[in-house]
XYZ file of C-alpha atoms in Angstrom:
480
model
C -11.605 -20.128 -6.099
C -14.786 -20.575 -4.968
C -17.466 -18.242 -6.569
C -20.358 -17.913 -8.817
C -19.015 -14.729 -10.085
C -17.443 -14.854 -13.542
C -19.368 -17.873 -14.074
C -19.614 -19.025 -18.247
C -22.384 -21.100 -19.882
C -20.777 -24.565 -20.634
C -21.700 -27.422 -22.243
C -22.895 -30.037 -19.507
C -19.693 -32.128 -20.033
C -17.145 -29.695 -20.367
C -14.079 -29.257 -17.661
C -12.826 -25.811 -16.930
C -9.884 -25.848 -14.237
C -9.648 -22.428 -12.665
C -6.468 -20.819 -13.472
C -6.056 -19.126 -9.756
C -5.570 -23.040 -8.317
C -2.489 -24.317 -10.548
C 0.230 -23.471 -8.510
C -1.074 -26.541 -5.492
C 0.134 -29.782 -6.238
C -2.189 -31.012 -3.833
C -5.107 -30.814 -6.327
C -7.306 -28.048 -8.049
C -10.290 -26.460 -8.833
C -11.935 -26.935 -11.691
C -16.117 -26.670 -13.360
C -17.976 -29.448 -15.130
C -21.411 -28.150 -16.610
C -21.131 -24.698 -14.621
C -20.857 -26.984 -11.567
C -17.469 -26.198 -8.990
C -15.361 -28.917 -7.664
C -12.064 -29.165 -6.301
C -9.943 -31.947 -7.139
C -7.891 -33.444 -4.026
C -4.456 -35.395 -5.567
C -3.500 -38.744 -4.395
C -0.092 -36.735 -3.114
C -2.361 -34.907 -0.850
C -4.309 -38.138 0.661
C -2.712 -38.502 4.038
C -3.299 -34.893 4.760
C -6.750 -34.735 3.736
C -7.437 -38.118 5.791
C -5.695 -36.116 8.377
C -7.728 -33.126 7.959
C -11.347 -34.954 8.332
C -10.154 -37.684 10.728
C -8.414 -35.261 13.660
C -11.752 -33.027 14.014
C -10.093 -29.696 12.326
C -12.053 -29.487 9.863
C -15.385 -30.059 11.365
C -13.761 -27.658 14.375
C -13.375 -24.608 11.556
C -16.294 -25.069 9.511
C -18.635 -25.296 12.502
C -17.070 -22.031 13.389
C -17.488 -20.371 9.698
C -13.505 -20.194 9.755
C -13.215 -22.889 6.942
C -15.330 -23.065 3.616
C -17.861 -26.185 3.802
C -18.135 -28.878 1.097
C -19.440 -32.437 0.817
C -17.104 -35.399 -1.033
C -18.937 -36.384 -4.050
C -18.708 -39.165 -6.978
C -18.406 -36.826 -9.734
C -15.707 -37.690 -12.334
C -12.178 -36.051 -11.724
C -10.838 -33.676 -14.126
C -7.219 -35.736 -13.868
C -8.024 -38.829 -13.134
C -4.386 -40.523 -12.914
C -3.728 -37.718 -10.053
C -7.078 -38.229 -8.376
C -8.028 -39.346 -4.772
C -11.108 -37.561 -4.290
C -13.527 -34.847 -5.827
C -15.295 -32.414 -3.287
C -18.078 -29.867 -3.745
C -17.451 -26.696 -2.337
C -20.055 -24.307 -0.988
C -19.692 -21.269 -3.696
C -19.634 -17.677 -2.594
C -21.281 -15.210 -4.403
C -18.509 -13.017 -5.513
C -14.549 -13.023 -5.145
C -12.546 -10.572 -3.674
C -8.731 -9.691 -3.487
C -6.716 -8.149 -0.914
C -5.647 -5.575 -2.644
C -9.245 -4.386 -2.544
C -10.182 -4.408 1.117
C -9.459 -1.767 3.562
C -7.585 -1.922 6.572
C -9.725 -3.175 9.081
C -11.063 -6.481 6.483
C -7.020 -7.272 6.077
C -6.212 -7.220 9.770
C -9.497 -9.461 10.377
C -7.918 -11.841 7.421
C -4.530 -11.889 9.364
C -6.257 -12.920 12.579
C -8.290 -15.328 10.905
C -5.216 -16.955 9.842
C -3.609 -16.791 13.036
C -6.677 -18.649 14.815
C -6.781 -21.247 12.111
C -3.116 -21.838 12.501
C -3.041 -22.452 16.439
C -6.318 -24.715 15.825
C -4.499 -26.745 13.548
C -1.569 -26.956 15.475
C -3.383 -28.079 18.790
C -4.686 -31.109 16.527
C -1.490 -31.714 15.073
C -1.883 -29.824 12.177
C -0.224 -26.514 10.194
C -0.774 -24.411 7.458
C 1.389 -24.769 4.675
C 0.973 -21.480 3.158
C -0.345 -17.991 4.386
C -1.356 -16.052 1.386
C -4.332 -13.493 2.068
C -5.866 -15.066 -1.516
C -6.538 -18.178 0.667
C -9.324 -15.798 2.524
C -12.720 -14.246 1.577
C -15.338 -12.475 3.093
C -19.066 -13.485 3.309
C -22.019 -12.057 5.844
C -19.167 -9.281 7.184
C -16.703 -11.782 8.013
C -13.119 -13.181 6.447
C -13.782 -16.927 5.434
C -10.756 -19.281 4.390
C -11.451 -21.129 0.944
C -8.787 -23.675 0.720
C -9.034 -26.693 2.232
C -6.061 -28.036 1.003
C -4.096 -25.321 2.675
C -3.288 -28.068 5.584
C -0.825 -30.706 6.027
C 0.461 -32.567 9.097
C 3.089 -30.862 11.541
C 6.304 -32.192 11.472
C 9.583 -31.698 13.530
C 10.719 -29.205 11.389
C 10.745 -25.396 11.844
C 8.107 -23.460 13.721
C 6.284 -22.308 10.432
C 7.269 -22.499 7.224
C 4.773 -20.125 6.124
C 5.939 -17.602 8.185
C 7.449 -15.347 5.986
C 4.372 -15.519 3.583
C 2.206 -14.309 6.395
C 4.385 -11.188 7.319
C 4.619 -10.231 3.573
C 1.024 -10.890 2.446
C -0.233 -9.570 6.087
C 1.802 -7.615 8.819
C 3.867 -5.630 5.755
C 0.878 -4.123 4.191
C -0.626 -3.528 7.437
C 2.209 -1.954 8.898
C 2.252 0.120 5.650
C -1.357 1.360 5.886
C -1.091 1.871 9.309
C 2.071 4.075 9.644
C 1.996 5.416 6.209
C -0.794 5.691 4.211
C -4.071 2.999 4.120
C -3.695 3.841 0.132
C -0.594 1.373 0.033
C -2.788 -1.431 0.305
C -3.092 -1.431 -3.289
C 0.369 -2.398 -2.920
C -0.509 -6.183 -3.140
C -1.816 -5.697 -6.800
C 1.965 -4.871 -7.879
C 3.344 -7.576 -5.215
C 0.777 -10.717 -5.720
C 3.500 -12.836 -3.446
C 3.289 -10.033 -0.861
C 4.985 -6.667 -0.263
C 8.898 -7.737 0.386
C 10.060 -6.993 3.490
C 12.978 -4.905 3.015
C 10.805 -2.651 0.860
C 8.501 -2.656 3.754
C 11.266 -1.743 6.436
C 12.686 0.995 3.995
C 9.122 2.769 3.758
C 8.118 2.764 7.714
C 9.181 5.175 9.910
C 11.981 3.881 12.844
C 9.136 4.408 15.604
C 6.943 1.760 13.628
C 9.695 -0.895 14.995
C 9.448 0.577 18.716
C 6.555 -2.119 19.595
C 8.520 -5.530 20.282
C 6.781 -7.864 18.026
C 6.559 -5.747 15.188
C 10.512 -5.546 15.261
C 11.112 -9.006 15.576
C 9.090 -9.961 12.344
C 9.494 -6.970 9.940
C 13.130 -5.541 10.768
C 14.469 -8.619 12.576
C 12.813 -10.811 10.037
C 14.099 -8.831 7.346
C 17.594 -8.589 8.530
C 17.991 -12.718 8.895
C 16.711 -13.172 5.611
C 19.606 -11.478 4.435
C 21.986 -12.909 6.716
C 21.025 -16.431 7.336
C 19.040 -17.090 3.981
C 20.792 -20.737 3.862
C 21.503 -21.184 7.517
C 20.412 -24.521 9.204
C 18.742 -22.236 11.741
C 15.941 -21.694 9.581
C 15.289 -25.218 9.578
C 15.911 -25.891 13.548
C 13.272 -27.790 15.001
C 10.212 -26.475 16.987
C 8.147 -27.626 19.725
C 4.330 -26.857 20.108
C 5.139 -24.732 22.681
C 7.440 -22.630 20.170
C 5.015 -22.710 17.304
C 2.051 -21.365 19.469
C 4.105 -18.589 21.061
C 5.208 -17.626 17.385
C 1.249 -17.442 16.623
C 1.092 -15.370 19.799
C 3.622 -13.033 19.044
C 2.044 -12.264 15.451
C -1.239 -12.001 17.064
C 0.292 -9.348 19.047
C 2.146 -7.679 16.072
C -1.058 -7.621 14.002
C -3.240 -6.256 16.790
C -0.780 -3.019 17.927
C -1.524 -1.659 14.462
C -4.364 0.812 14.494
C -5.897 2.387 11.323
C -4.822 5.743 10.238
C -7.309 7.829 9.402
C -6.528 10.187 6.274
C -9.305 12.935 6.067
C -11.705 12.353 3.394
C -14.103 14.490 2.269
C -16.517 11.461 0.675
C -16.841 9.713 4.249
C -18.448 13.082 5.183
C -20.685 13.366 2.404
C -23.594 12.014 3.543
C -24.000 14.378 6.507
C -22.796 17.495 4.934
C -24.935 17.550 1.266
C -26.731 20.359 0.294
C -29.963 20.862 1.810
C -32.003 20.651 -1.603
C -30.508 16.748 -1.523
C -31.308 16.366 1.984
C -34.921 17.197 0.874
C -35.195 14.663 -1.793
C -33.229 12.084 0.205
C -36.005 10.252 1.723
C -37.814 10.085 -1.937
C -34.391 8.965 -3.802
C -34.368 6.359 -1.227
C -38.271 5.183 -2.054
C -37.784 5.634 -5.728
C -34.365 3.614 -5.625
C -36.102 0.732 -3.085
C -38.670 0.349 -5.689
C -36.286 0.028 -8.864
C -34.261 -2.790 -6.817
C -37.073 -4.856 -5.986
C -38.341 -4.625 -9.570
C -35.460 -5.596 -10.857
C -34.096 -9.355 -10.996
C -32.632 -10.756 -7.448
C -28.629 -11.844 -7.435
C -25.549 -9.996 -6.782
C -25.568 -6.000 -7.342
C -22.648 -4.132 -7.692
C -23.208 -0.341 -6.074
C -20.372 1.718 -7.873
C -19.388 4.871 -5.388
C -21.068 3.610 -2.579
C -19.960 6.055 -0.273
C -20.596 4.551 3.048
C -23.267 2.307 1.726
C -26.927 4.073 2.370
C -28.287 2.450 -0.658
C -26.238 -0.729 -0.091
C -28.474 -1.348 2.892
C -31.336 -0.618 0.468
C -30.540 -3.384 -1.793
C -29.343 -5.626 1.179
C -32.853 -5.226 2.663
C -34.349 -7.011 -0.512
C -32.468 -9.931 -0.064
C -29.626 -8.882 -2.659
C -26.366 -9.760 -2.457
C -24.422 -6.096 -2.498
C -20.775 -5.529 -3.304
C -20.306 -2.190 -2.128
C -17.641 -0.455 -4.138
C -16.026 3.140 -3.835
C -12.621 4.031 -4.336
C -12.466 6.339 -0.778
C -10.668 4.001 1.877
C -12.328 5.674 4.773
C -16.246 5.233 2.823
C -15.152 1.328 2.589
C -13.570 1.153 6.061
C -16.231 3.168 8.160
C -18.783 0.679 6.318
C -17.220 -2.272 6.607
C -16.850 -1.483 10.468
C -20.571 -0.729 10.918
C -21.542 -4.013 9.115
C -19.004 -6.514 10.936
C -20.858 -5.791 13.969
C -24.328 -6.863 12.814
C -25.195 -10.795 13.084
C -26.462 -11.203 9.519
C -25.255 -8.877 6.393
C -25.244 -9.473 2.766
C -22.557 -6.312 1.925
C -19.692 -6.644 0.366
C -17.527 -3.381 0.678
C -14.509 -3.173 -1.886
C -11.976 -0.570 -2.484
C -12.069 -0.388 -5.838
C -11.703 2.369 -8.641
C -14.233 2.476 -11.012
C -12.010 4.462 -13.880
C -9.545 2.314 -13.347
C -10.681 -1.193 -11.865
C -9.080 -4.053 -10.681
C -7.748 -6.041 -13.766
C -6.532 -9.156 -14.418
C -3.142 -10.132 -12.567
C -0.635 -12.907 -12.033
C 0.735 -15.683 -14.389
C -0.692 -14.901 -18.106
C -2.762 -12.481 -16.701
C -5.550 -15.329 -15.641
C -4.905 -16.117 -11.855
C -6.494 -12.948 -10.396
C -10.174 -12.174 -12.520
C -10.981 -8.751 -13.074
C -13.426 -6.510 -12.153
C -15.799 -7.360 -15.201
C -14.774 -11.251 -15.277
C -16.207 -11.188 -12.061
C -19.565 -10.140 -13.379
C -22.082 -9.278 -14.690
C -24.133 -8.777 -11.772
C -27.700 -8.372 -11.628
C -28.035 -5.233 -11.067
C -25.771 -2.230 -11.396
C -26.355 0.671 -9.009
C -24.669 4.278 -10.432
C -26.292 6.421 -8.768
C -24.714 10.246 -8.261
C -21.513 9.215 -10.337
C -21.937 10.090 -13.896
C -20.723 13.293 -13.505
C -17.972 12.486 -11.896
C -16.861 10.437 -14.440
C -17.271 13.157 -17.171
C -16.302 16.092 -15.400
C -13.862 14.597 -13.125
C -12.067 12.065 -15.245
C -13.351 13.285 -19.120
C -15.521 10.020 -19.738
C -17.449 10.867 -22.838
C -21.151 9.662 -21.653
C -21.232 6.654 -24.811
C -17.926 5.326 -23.279
C -19.548 5.555 -20.070
C -22.697 3.779 -21.318
C -20.572 1.194 -23.161
C -18.934 -0.001 -19.893
C -21.922 0.099 -18.016
C -23.242 -2.444 -20.493
C -20.613 -4.982 -20.249
C -21.228 -5.156 -16.176
C -25.076 -5.965 -15.891
C -28.608 -6.589 -17.497
C -30.210 -4.197 -15.069
C -29.045 -0.955 -14.460
C -30.213 2.059 -11.849
C -28.703 4.883 -12.513
C -28.931 8.822 -11.506
C -27.919 11.563 -14.077
C -26.873 14.865 -12.387
C -27.217 17.737 -14.935
C -24.457 20.574 -15.512
C -26.211 23.328 -13.528
C -26.911 21.079 -10.460
C -24.703 22.455 -7.249
C -22.576 19.235 -7.488
C -21.687 19.414 -10.992
C -20.946 23.179 -10.353
C -18.243 22.210 -7.884
C -16.570 19.782 -9.873
C -16.289 22.302 -12.656
C -15.342 25.513 -10.543
C -11.844 24.809 -11.070
C -11.614 24.145 -14.784
C -12.953 24.866 -18.587
C -16.437 23.489 -19.161
C -15.358 21.210 -22.636
C -18.741 19.341 -22.149
C -21.168 20.979 -24.234
C -23.000 17.149 -25.083
C -23.108 16.654 -21.114
C -26.875 16.974 -21.347
C -30.211 14.749 -20.489
C -30.952 14.215 -23.901
C -27.442 13.108 -25.166
C -27.565 11.259 -21.886
C -30.581 9.263 -22.855
C -29.645 8.731 -26.184
C -26.435 7.040 -25.444
C -28.146 4.794 -22.658
C -30.887 3.960 -25.659
C -27.993 2.651 -27.803
C -27.586 -0.163 -25.226
C -30.544 -0.833 -23.396
C -34.261 0.002 -23.181
C -35.902 1.934 -20.689
C -38.008 0.444 -18.139
C -38.649 3.444 -15.830
C -37.781 7.014 -15.279
C -38.366 9.516 -12.133
C -37.569 12.921 -11.820
C -36.202 13.582 -7.967
C -38.672 16.244 -6.352
C -36.734 19.266 -5.292
C -34.327 18.666 -7.450
C -33.656 18.569 -11.601
C -31.972 15.207 -10.924
C -33.541 11.976 -12.622
C -33.365 8.238 -11.733
C -33.371 5.777 -14.309
C -34.244 2.177 -14.512
C -32.754 0.279 -17.757
C -32.392 -3.037 -19.158
C -29.859 -4.252 -21.367
C -31.473 -4.135 -24.910
C -31.843 -7.496 -26.921
C -32.640 -5.757 -30.159
C -32.256 -2.865 -31.874
C -35.616 -1.732 -32.067
C -35.486 2.144 -31.526
C -36.603 3.801 -27.935
C -37.908 6.891 -26.161
C -37.781 8.295 -22.910
C -40.981 9.483 -21.251
C -40.202 10.200 -17.590
C -42.855 9.515 -14.652
C -42.980 12.619 -12.186
């Protein structure tokens, strides 16, 4: 992993190996004194030299396709196996494929194929094609594993072919032909969605495209019938390898985002008029609160289509825009990828069931909270959803938020607000403790108040809290 998130304070000379990189014999990622390094092992020395000497590394990094690194003289974590130590540039936040929208996964697939084509033309090949080697920065995908390249031999067209199909093509086909929420299946299948399962779930018409038929249906049949056949190891020419890349690219680009009718993706344009009147005031107040909070990573929980994530980004904050609605994140991502530079990372995460720690021993993929804490968290117009829609008590909500951040900008929506009444319309009101007083008292158990402002034209209140460092009592004095 190359990320500043989840960073713990470590003694200056202590070494912490990053669990996500333990599978690769070529090397691994570790921290010493909080600084991220990657050890290149002796077994990878020839391939590393070829990566540099062939010009492939320079080509890919100049294009922004591969993470940059510098060779350093830092001591290795395991001296007996070490060839070199490099220091990769760190990213602000690590995300995972099961948190991406359709277009993010599609762009990640196309980048992987572009890198493979470039590598082939320089005598190398990607030895793996896992989606976990891709991250997003400035609205674009970037490959983060420097040790994924090896010399192209005289063997089969691409050893990582099945892995690419399971990590990219299979989930994209399911998202396009069935439902975009099926991308979450990647959290259950960390090695990629099995092709036999994918083929069972897809409709027959999904295979009418020639290249999809080859790489999904025929590939699945071939796995069953000739798994141990010498045909799978038959040598391939450069032209055949490039043809495979082109065929996979055609299969990926033939898939289109399947739009599912979403109430929340239309929310910003369909809000009640009293909220429309307060919108400019709310944006101004939130902007002031963000400006007064420390600069750094910001999480926008329940971001919708990213209005306030954009405000955060205007203050040079790296904003992770989080929402469980696929269409909201798809819309936001398609907007920001058109922009020359953006510090917004849109992710599909259900805040009531956030991404958990996964993989071997529960350490390969970090939970959302392990990737924090964030410098600031925005929780605007979401508390009433947690309380009324998910039966979450206010003290539990406050405790969760206190574990995520030092600075919290939060909006309280009272029970008689029209949006709260919509949530309560089809259920019994069993929330006697949902009130401004109980909310404030629950918050002050963990935070101290920096500022509170009543929104003009409504009875909603915006608060800026800072995590408490002591146990002294506090009171709320609201600014009008």
